[in-house]
PDB file of C-alpha atoms in Angstrom:
ATOM      1  CA  MET A   1      86.010 122.097  81.546  1.00 74.00           C
ATOM      2  CA  GLU A   2      85.856 120.081  84.744  1.00 81.00           C
ATOM      3  CA  ASP A   3      84.345 116.896  83.332  1.00 85.00           C
ATOM      4  CA  LYS A   4      86.735 116.831  80.164  1.00 87.00           C
ATOM      5  CA  VAL A   5      89.607 117.121  82.754  1.00 86.00           C
ATOM      6  CA  ARG A   6      88.141 114.560  85.174  1.00 87.00           C
ATOM      7  CA  ALA A   7      87.989 112.345  81.257  1.00 91.00           C
ATOM      8  CA  ALA A   8      91.387 112.679  80.679  1.00 90.00           C
ATOM      9  CA  VAL A   9      92.821 112.019  83.757  1.00 90.00           C
ATOM     10  CA  ALA A  10      90.417 109.033  83.918  1.00 91.00           C
ATOM     11  CA  ALA A  11      92.321 107.559  80.429  1.00 92.00           C
ATOM     12  CA  VAL A  12      95.478 108.500  81.791  1.00 92.00           C
ATOM     13  CA  GLN A  13      94.725 105.824  85.028  1.00 91.00           C
ATOM     14  CA  ALA A  14      93.551 103.359  82.637  1.00 91.00           C
ATOM     15  CA  LYS A  15      96.352 103.212  80.991  1.00 92.00           C
ATOM     16  CA  GLU A  16      98.619 103.585  83.784  1.00 93.00           C
ATOM     17  CA  ASN A  17      97.272 100.357  85.651  1.00 90.00           C
ATOM     18  CA  GLU A  18      97.393  98.469  82.906  1.00 90.00           C
ATOM     19  CA  TYR A  19     101.338  99.239  83.230  1.00 92.00           C
ATOM     20  CA  LEU A  20     101.051  98.480  86.727  1.00 91.00           C
ATOM     21  CA  LYS A  21      99.698  94.832  85.532  1.00 88.00           C
ATOM     22  CA  ASP A  22     102.243  94.762  83.240  1.00 91.00           C
ATOM     23  CA  LEU A  23     105.192  95.641  86.402  1.00 93.00           C
ATOM     24  CA  GLU A  24     103.772  92.775  88.197  1.00 90.00           C
ATOM     25  CA  MET A  25     103.384  89.821  85.895  1.00 89.00           C
ATOM     26  CA  SER A  26     106.933  91.476  85.217  1.00 92.00           C
ATOM     27  CA  THR A  27     107.861  90.340  88.679  1.00 92.00           C
ATOM     28  CA  MET A  28     106.362  86.587  88.084  1.00 89.00           C
ATOM     29  CA  MET A  29     108.367  86.123  84.805  1.00 91.00           C
ATOM     30  CA  LEU A  30     111.671  87.134  87.363  1.00 94.00           C
ATOM     31  CA  LYS A  31     110.224  84.369  89.779  1.00 92.00           C
ATOM     32  CA  TRP A  32     110.251  81.887  87.313  1.00 90.00           C
ATOM     33  CA  ILE A  33     113.773  82.407  86.154  1.00 94.00           C
ATOM     34  CA  ALA A  34     115.374  82.579  89.180  1.00 95.00           C
ATOM     35  CA  GLU A  35     113.523  79.543  90.100  1.00 91.00           C
ATOM     36  CA  GLU A  36     115.124  77.720  87.583  1.00 92.00           C
ATOM     37  CA  CYS A  37     118.646  79.171  88.323  1.00 95.00           C
ATOM     38  CA  GLU A  38     118.053  78.114  91.989  1.00 95.00           C
ATOM     39  CA  ARG A  39     117.359  74.225  91.262  1.00 92.00           C
ATOM     40  CA  GLU A  40     121.074  74.674  88.532  1.00 94.00           C
ATOM     41  CA  ASN A  41     122.924  76.415  92.202  1.00 94.00           C
ATOM     42  CA  GLU A  42     123.143  79.506  90.285  1.00 95.00           C
ATOM     43  CA  SER A  43     123.398  81.840  92.739  1.00 94.00           C
ATOM     44  CA  GLU A  44     124.713  84.944  91.171  1.00 95.00           C
ATOM     45  CA  LYS A  45     121.746  84.934  89.127  1.00 96.00           C
ATOM     46  CA  VAL A  46     119.450  84.431  91.502  1.00 96.00           C
ATOM     47  CA  GLN A  47     120.696  87.771  93.873  1.00 95.00           C
ATOM     48  CA  GLN A  48     120.627  89.315  90.417  1.00 96.00           C
ATOM     49  CA  LEU A  49     117.273  88.454  89.235  1.00 96.00           C
ATOM     50  CA  GLU A  50     116.006  89.585  92.716  1.00 96.00           C
ATOM     51  CA  GLU A  51     117.687  92.809  92.698  1.00 96.00           C
ATOM     52  CA  GLY A  52     116.063  93.440  89.667  1.00 96.00           C
ATOM     53  CA  VAL A  53     112.350  92.440  91.775  1.00 95.00           C
ATOM     54  CA  LEU A  54     113.135  94.832  94.042  1.00 96.00           C
ATOM     55  CA  ASP A  55     113.830  97.740  91.636  1.00 96.00           C
ATOM     56  CA  VAL A  56     110.765  96.688  90.049  1.00 95.00           C
ATOM     57  CA  VAL A  57     108.659  96.714  93.247  1.00 95.00           C
ATOM     58  CA  LYS A  58     110.130 100.356  93.376  1.00 95.00           C
ATOM     59  CA  CYS A  59     108.837 101.569  90.508  1.00 94.00           C
ATOM     60  CA  MET A  60     105.591  99.923  91.267  1.00 93.00           C
ATOM     61  CA  ASN A  61     105.183 101.815  94.571  1.00 93.00           C
ATOM     62  CA  GLU A  62     106.303 104.849  92.858  1.00 93.00           C
ATOM     63  CA  LEU A  63     103.706 104.272  90.123  1.00 93.00           C
ATOM     64  CA  LYS A  64     100.761 103.119  92.536  1.00 92.00           C
ATOM     65  CA  HIS A  65     101.698 106.956  94.274  1.00 93.00           C
ATOM     66  CA  HIS A  66     101.078 108.489  90.551  1.00 93.00           C
ATOM     67  CA  ILE A  67      97.888 106.753  90.133  1.00 93.00           C
ATOM     68  CA  ASP A  68      96.763 107.704  93.396  1.00 91.00           C
ATOM     69  CA  ALA A  69      97.379 111.554  92.455  1.00 91.00           C
ATOM     70  CA  LEU A  70      96.120 110.812  89.469  1.00 92.00           C
ATOM     71  CA  GLU A  71      92.532 110.159  91.379  1.00 91.00           C
ATOM     72  CA  THR A  72      93.008 113.317  93.584  1.00 90.00           C
ATOM     73  CA  VAL A  73      92.859 115.786  90.798  1.00 87.00           C
ATOM     74  CA  ARG A  74      90.429 113.562  89.384  1.00 87.00           C
ATOM     75  CA  GLN A  75      88.301 114.194  92.411  1.00 86.00           C
ATOM     76  CA  GLU A  76      88.972 117.539  93.367  1.00 84.00           C
ATOM     77  CA  TYR A  77      89.618 119.597  90.360  1.00 83.00           C
ATOM     78  CA  LYS A  78      87.649 123.014  89.598  1.00 82.00           C
ATOM     79  CA  TYR A  79      88.405 124.838  87.092  1.00 80.00           C
ATOM     80  CA  GLU A  80      88.600 128.558  88.489  1.00 78.00           C
ATOM     81  CA  GLY A  81      89.863 130.629  84.921  1.00 78.00           C
ATOM     82  CA  GLU A  82      93.628 130.309  85.172  1.00 78.00           C
ATOM     83  CA  PRO A  83      95.772 127.481  83.391  1.00 81.00           C
ATOM     84  CA  THR A  84      96.525 124.870  85.359  1.00 82.00           C
ATOM     85  CA  ASP A  85      99.814 123.419  86.278  1.00 87.00           C
ATOM     86  CA  PHE A  86      98.582 119.721  86.627  1.00 87.00           C
ATOM     87  CA  ALA A  87     102.203 118.946  86.592  1.00 89.00           C
ATOM     88  CA  HIS A  88     103.283 120.943  90.051  1.00 89.00           C
ATOM     89  CA  ILE A  89      99.877 119.769  91.327  1.00 88.00           C
ATOM     90  CA  LEU A  90     100.610 116.218  90.521  1.00 90.00           C
ATOM     91  CA  GLN A  91     104.131 116.625  91.807  1.00 90.00           C
ATOM     92  CA  VAL A  92     102.440 117.748  95.027  1.00 91.00           C
ATOM     93  CA  GLN A  93     100.627 114.860  95.431  1.00 91.00           C
ATOM     94  CA  GLU A  94     103.116 111.836  94.769  1.00 91.00           C
ATOM     95  CA  LYS A  95     105.449 113.791  97.089  1.00 90.00           C
ATOM     96  CA  HIS A  96     102.041 113.682  99.602  1.00 90.00           C
ATOM     97  CA  PHE A  97     101.821 109.920  99.160  1.00 89.00           C
ATOM     98  CA  SER A  98     105.058 108.794  99.317  1.00 88.00           C
ATOM     99  CA  ASP A  99     106.071 110.845 102.003  1.00 88.00           C
ATOM    100  CA  THR A 100     102.317 109.139 104.146  1.00 89.00           C
ATOM    101  CA  ARG A 101     102.791 105.819 102.649  1.00 85.00           C
ATOM    102  CA  PRO A 102     106.375 104.951 103.031  1.00 83.00           C
ATOM    103  CA  GLU A 103     106.722 101.499 101.887  1.00 87.00           C
ATOM    104  CA  ASN A 104     110.050  99.078 102.245  1.00 91.00           C
ATOM    105  CA  PRO A 105     110.552  97.141  98.796  1.00 92.00           C
ATOM    106  CA  LYS A 106     110.931  93.744 101.156  1.00 92.00           C
ATOM    107  CA  ASP A 107     108.045  93.991 103.115  1.00 91.00           C
ATOM    108  CA  ASN A 108     106.034  94.042  99.268  1.00 90.00           C
ATOM    109  CA  SER A 109     103.895  91.296  98.758  1.00 87.00           C
ATOM    110  CA  TRP A 110     105.154  90.215  94.941  1.00 90.00           C
ATOM    111  CA  TYR A 111     108.660  90.735  96.721  1.00 93.00           C
ATOM    112  CA  LYS A 112     107.674  87.700  99.200  1.00 90.00           C
ATOM    113  CA  LYS A 113     106.290  85.747  96.527  1.00 88.00           C
ATOM    114  CA  PHE A 114     109.721  85.841  94.696  1.00 93.00           C
ATOM    115  CA  GLU A 115     112.000  85.308  97.594  1.00 93.00           C
ATOM    116  CA  GLU A 116     109.223  82.512  98.979  1.00 89.00           C
ATOM    117  CA  ALA A 117     109.259  80.732  95.498  1.00 89.00           C
ATOM    118  CA  VAL A 118     113.168  80.671  95.541  1.00 93.00           C
ATOM    119  CA  TRP A 119     113.150  79.281  99.124  1.00 93.00           C
ATOM    120  CA  ASN A 120     111.214  76.355  98.031  1.00 88.00           C
ATOM    121  CA  VAL A 121     113.159  74.910  95.055  1.00 90.00           C
ATOM    122  CA  HIS A 122     115.445  73.324  97.715  1.00 90.00           C
ATOM    123  CA  HIS A 123     113.542  74.458 101.500  1.00 88.00           C
ATOM    124  CA  ALA A 124     109.486  73.463 101.150  1.00 80.00           C
ATOM    125  CA  GLY A 125     107.838  73.092 103.689  1.00 77.00           C
ATOM    126  CA  ILE A 126     110.697  74.554 105.591  1.00 81.00           C
ATOM    127  CA  PRO A 127     110.027  78.593 106.611  1.00 76.00           C
ATOM    128  CA  VAL A 128     111.978  80.875 104.709  1.00 74.00           C
ATOM    129  CA  GLY A 129     115.300  81.524 106.687  1.00 66.00           C
ATOM    130  CA  GLY A 130     114.113  78.682 109.587  1.00 58.00           C
ATOM    131  CA  HIS A 131     115.202  75.742 110.037  1.00 50.00           C
ATOM    132  CA  GLY A 132     112.482  74.023 110.637  1.00 48.00           C
ATOM    133  CA  ASP A 133     112.733  74.412 114.727  1.00 48.00           C
ATOM    134  CA  ASP A 134     109.160  74.081 116.000  1.00 46.00           C
ATOM    135  CA  GLU A 135     108.627  77.465 117.188  1.00 43.00           C
ATOM    136  CA  ASP A 136     108.886  78.718 113.664  1.00 44.00           C
ATOM    137  CA  VAL A 137     106.032  79.308 111.337  1.00 42.00           C
ATOM    138  CA  ILE A 138     105.465  77.243 108.508  1.00 42.00           C
ATOM    139  CA  ILE A 139     105.020  79.824 105.071  1.00 43.00           C
ATOM    140  CA  THR A 140     102.998  77.360 102.938  1.00 44.00           C
ATOM    141  CA  ASN A 141     102.972  78.110  99.461  1.00 47.00           C
ATOM    142  CA  SER A 142     101.388  81.071  97.637  1.00 45.00           C
ATOM    143  CA  GLN A 143     102.455  80.932  94.187  1.00 50.00           C
ATOM    144  CA  PHE A 144      98.918  79.942  93.040  1.00 54.00           C
ATOM    145  CA  ASN A 145      96.969  79.425  95.672  1.00 71.00           C
ATOM    146  CA  LEU A 146      93.436  79.898  94.310  1.00 84.00           C
ATOM    147  CA  VAL A 147      90.713  77.778  96.363  1.00 88.00           C
ATOM    148  CA  ASN A 148      89.147  76.544  93.427  1.00 91.00           C
ATOM    149  CA  HIS A 149      90.541  74.911  89.702  1.00 90.00           C
ATOM    150  CA  SER A 150      87.378  75.113  88.459  1.00 93.00           C
ATOM    151  CA  CYS A 151      83.848  77.569  88.270  1.00 94.00           C
ATOM    152  CA  PRO A 152      81.205  75.798  91.032  1.00 92.00           C
ATOM    153  CA  LEU A 153      78.859  77.429  87.753  1.00 93.00           C
ATOM    154  CA  THR A 154      79.851  76.673  84.343  1.00 93.00           C
ATOM    155  CA  GLY A 155      82.621  73.770  85.216  1.00 93.00           C
ATOM    156  CA  ARG A 156      85.228  75.125  83.477  1.00 93.00           C
ATOM    157  CA  LEU A 157      88.536  75.227  84.686  1.00 93.00           C
ATOM    158  CA  VAL A 158      89.739  78.605  85.863  1.00 92.00           C
ATOM    159  CA  THR A 159      92.858  79.162  83.402  1.00 92.00           C
ATOM    160  CA  ASP A 160      90.183  78.458  80.605  1.00 92.00           C
ATOM    161  CA  LEU A 161      87.620  81.354  82.182  1.00 93.00           C
ATOM    162  CA  GLU A 162      87.936  84.505  79.374  1.00 92.00           C
ATOM    163  CA  ASP A 163      85.812  86.658  82.233  1.00 93.00           C
ATOM    164  CA  PRO A 164      87.287  85.378  84.971  1.00 94.00           C
ATOM    165  CA  VAL A 165      86.142  86.892  88.868  1.00 95.00           C
ATOM    166  CA  TRP A 166      86.766  86.451  92.323  1.00 93.00           C
ATOM    167  CA  HIS A 167      84.436  86.525  95.410  1.00 94.00           C
ATOM    168  CA  VAL A 168      86.167  89.576  97.414  1.00 92.00           C
ATOM    169  CA  GLU A 169      85.866  87.126 100.660  1.00 93.00           C
ATOM    170  CA  CYS A 170      86.066  83.642 100.351  1.00 93.00           C
ATOM    171  CA  HIS A 171      88.266  84.075  96.516  1.00 92.00           C
ATOM    172  CA  HIS A 172      86.372  81.489  95.060  1.00 94.00           C
ATOM    173  CA  VAL A 173      86.910  81.946  91.801  1.00 95.00           C
ATOM    174  CA  TYR A 174      83.647  81.978  89.064  1.00 94.00           C
ATOM    175  CA  SER A 175      83.064  82.729  85.441  1.00 94.00           C
ATOM    176  CA  LEU A 176      81.719  87.079  85.656  1.00 94.00           C
ATOM    177  CA  GLU A 177      79.135  85.704  82.873  1.00 94.00           C
ATOM    178  CA  GLY A 178      78.321  81.863  85.414  1.00 93.00           C
ATOM    179  CA  VAL A 179      77.640  84.339  88.217  1.00 93.00           C
ATOM    180  CA  GLU A 180      74.938  87.202  86.160  1.00 93.00           C
ATOM    181  CA  ASN A 181      73.015  84.156  84.771  1.00 92.00           C
ATOM    182  CA  HIS A 182      73.139  81.889  87.996  1.00 92.00           C
ATOM    183  CA  LEU A 183      71.769  85.629  89.812  1.00 92.00           C
ATOM    184  CA  LYS A 184      69.241  85.621  87.275  1.00 91.00           C
ATOM    185  CA  THR A 185      68.529  82.035  87.910  1.00 91.00           C
ATOM    186  CA  VAL A 186      67.174  82.083  91.377  1.00 88.00           C
ATOM    187  CA  ARG A 187      65.856  85.234  91.042  1.00 87.00           C
ATOM    188  CA  GLN A 188      67.823  87.341  94.057  1.00 83.00           C
ATOM    189  CA  ARG A 189      70.180  89.607  93.637  1.00 84.00           C
ATOM    190  CA  SER A 190      72.253  87.217  96.837  1.00 86.00           C
ATOM    191  CA  CYS A 191      72.697  83.476  97.337  1.00 91.00           C
ATOM    192  CA  PRO A 192      74.700  81.216  99.044  1.00 90.00           C
ATOM    193  CA  CYS A 193      77.864  81.174  97.784  1.00 91.00           C
ATOM    194  CA  PRO A 194      77.918  78.582  94.960  1.00 89.00           C
ATOM    195  CA  SER A 195      80.906  76.364  96.406  1.00 89.00           C
ATOM    196  CA  SER A 196      80.058  73.656  98.772  1.00 85.00           C
ATOM    197  CA  GLY A 197      80.320  74.642 102.167  1.00 87.00           C
ATOM    198  CA  CYS A 198      80.959  78.094 101.761  1.00 92.00           C
ATOM    199  CA  PRO A 199      78.902  80.276 103.910  1.00 91.00           C
ATOM    200  CA  ARG A 200      79.190  83.697 102.061  1.00 92.00           C
ATOM    201  CA  LYS A 201      76.973  85.380  99.968  1.00 93.00           C
ATOM    202  CA  LEU A 202      77.037  85.855  96.739  1.00 93.00           C
ATOM    203  CA  THR A 203      76.223  89.232  94.736  1.00 92.00           C
ATOM    204  CA  ARG A 204      77.438  91.160  91.365  1.00 90.00           C
ATOM    205  CA  ASN A 205      78.983  93.423  93.960  1.00 92.00           C
ATOM    206  CA  SER A 206      80.673  90.648  95.646  1.00 93.00           C
ATOM    207  CA  VAL A 207      83.107  89.651  92.977  1.00 93.00           C
ATOM    208  CA  LYS A 208      85.910  91.559  91.265  1.00 92.00           C
ATOM    209  CA  CYS A 209      88.656  90.903  88.794  1.00 89.00           C
ATOM    210  CA  ASP A 210      91.871  92.112  89.613  1.00 85.00           C
ATOM    211  CA  ASN A 211      95.423  92.211  89.308  1.00 82.00           C
ATOM    212  CA  GLU A 212      96.155  89.839  91.888  1.00 84.00           C
ATOM    213  CA  LEU A 213      93.848  87.321  90.229  1.00 89.00           C
ATOM    214  CA  LEU A 214      94.603  88.023  86.861  1.00 87.00           C
ATOM    215  CA  ALA A 215      98.861  86.956  88.086  1.00 85.00           C
ATOM    216  CA  GLN A 216      97.215  83.709  90.038  1.00 87.00           C
ATOM    217  CA  ILE A 217      95.199  82.223  87.583  1.00 89.00           C
ATOM    218  CA  GLU A 218      98.810  83.392  85.213  1.00 86.00           C
ATOM    219  CA  GLU A 219     100.687  81.735  87.460  1.00 84.00           C
ATOM    220  CA  MET A 220      98.106  78.600  87.288  1.00 85.00           C
ATOM    221  CA  ARG A 221      98.422  78.509  83.557  1.00 84.00           C
ATOM    222  CA  HIS A 222     102.251  79.316  83.476  1.00 79.00           C
ATOM    223  CA  ARG A 223     102.774  75.789  85.674  1.00 76.00           C
ATOM    224  CA  GLN A 224     100.125  73.860  84.121  1.00 78.00           C
ATOM    225  CA  ASN A 225     101.623  74.309  80.691  1.00 74.00           C
ATOM    226  CA  ALA A 226     105.126  74.496  80.825  1.00 64.00           C
ATOM    227  CA  GLY A 227     105.931  72.358  83.907  1.00 57.00           C
ATOM    228  CA  SER A 228     107.870  74.254  87.143  1.00 44.00           C
ATOM    229  CA  SER A 229     111.115  73.228  85.839  1.00 44.00           C
ATOM    230  CA  ALA A 230     110.578  74.654  82.549  1.00 43.00           C
ATOM    231  CA  ARG A 231     112.432  78.272  81.891  1.00 44.00           C
ATOM    232  CA  PRO A 232     110.184  80.643  80.787  1.00 43.00           C
ATOM    233  CA  ALA A 233     111.204  81.571  76.789  1.00 44.00           C
ATOM    234  CA  VAL A 234     111.934  84.998  78.017  1.00 47.00           C
ATOM    235  CA  SER A 235     115.573  86.461  79.135  1.00 44.00           C
ATOM    236  CA  VAL A 236     115.954  89.567  82.036  1.00 47.00           C
ATOM    237  CA  ALA A 237     116.884  91.812  78.823  1.00 49.00           C
ATOM    238  CA  ASP A 238     113.466  91.510  77.004  1.00 50.00           C
ATOM    239  CA  ILE A 239     111.794  92.551  80.196  1.00 48.00           C
ATOM    240  CA  ALA A 240     113.944  95.164  80.967  1.00 50.00           C
ATOM    241  CA  ALA A 241     113.868  96.585  77.265  1.00 53.00           C
ATOM    242  CA  ASP A 242     110.164  95.960  77.152  1.00 55.00           C
ATOM    243  CA  GLU A 243     109.571  98.512  81.058  1.00 51.00           C
ATOM    244  CA  GLU A 244     112.161 100.756  79.235  1.00 57.00           C
ATOM    245  CA  GLU A 245     109.965 101.141  76.058  1.00 59.00           C
ATOM    246  CA  ASP A 246     106.522 101.344  78.608  1.00 56.00           C
ATOM    247  CA  ASP A 247     108.007 103.827  80.495  1.00 56.00           C
ATOM    248  CA  SER A 248     108.634 105.871  77.464  1.00 58.00           C
ATOM    249  CA  ASP A 249     105.668 105.157  76.250  1.00 59.00           C
ATOM    250  CA  ALA A 250     103.402 106.257  79.614  1.00 54.00           C
ATOM    251  CA  GLU A 251     105.360 109.527  79.791  1.00 56.00           C
ATOM    252  CA  GLU A 252     103.695 110.486  76.212  1.00 59.00           C
ATOM    253  CA  SER A 253     100.693 109.349  76.648  1.00 56.00           C
ATOM    254  CA  GLU A 254     100.057 111.274  79.651  1.00 54.00           C
ATOM    255  CA  GLU A 255     101.611 114.603  78.356  1.00 54.00           C
ATOM    256  CA  GLU A 256      98.898 113.691  75.352  1.00 56.00           C
ATOM    257  CA  GLU A 257      96.453 113.231  77.207  1.00 53.00           C
ATOM    258  CA  MET A 258      96.946 116.281  79.686  1.00 54.00           C
ATOM    259  CA  SER A 259      97.053 118.483  77.274  1.00 53.00           C
TER     260      SER A 259
END
């Protein structure tokens, strides 16, 4: 019984991580639209998009708390011979994470990317909200700040990689297959990072693929293909409709998995 519950919870977690990725991508699309609106001095639309990003970020925070609550159930669940009220357990755990990990949406990294991108349309090189004074800290463009644009092992562009991973310390991006083949070639579990001059060690466990990497690659791909002045072929209404549909699907899937 316990193994079945843990397997069901893990399946729900995997789906919710996909929903989280979709929400993160939504903030990127809203950002792209806002950049174009800012270029056209449509400040009211930019403000509406900013409010939309803040709403998405709030949803992301709630979803993260739910994923963490599921992880608690997966790790700690023990069958005691009686029906388990999973809904109540998850509710209690979510409240715990919400109370102990409060987050202001405007401190969220995805909101900050939005804020910075809009600001840089007319104020590139000037601190967000600043006037270029010497004591201000210049915030560099972080919209896609990948440290390399091609895999040092395969030579393929990062945007063309089917299995991108990046080093958890130096953030150099590789093809996972390239990493595995390289380690087999040198016949060692670790070797120097193949990027010239990098002092970090490369191992199979030192690289990973996460939502942040995928988002940065998508950002780079968007700007390469469409150009920074192109409006994405997506509307705010489309994004909102997709998110409502995803929320509905998530609730139905979770009920099925936990039943």
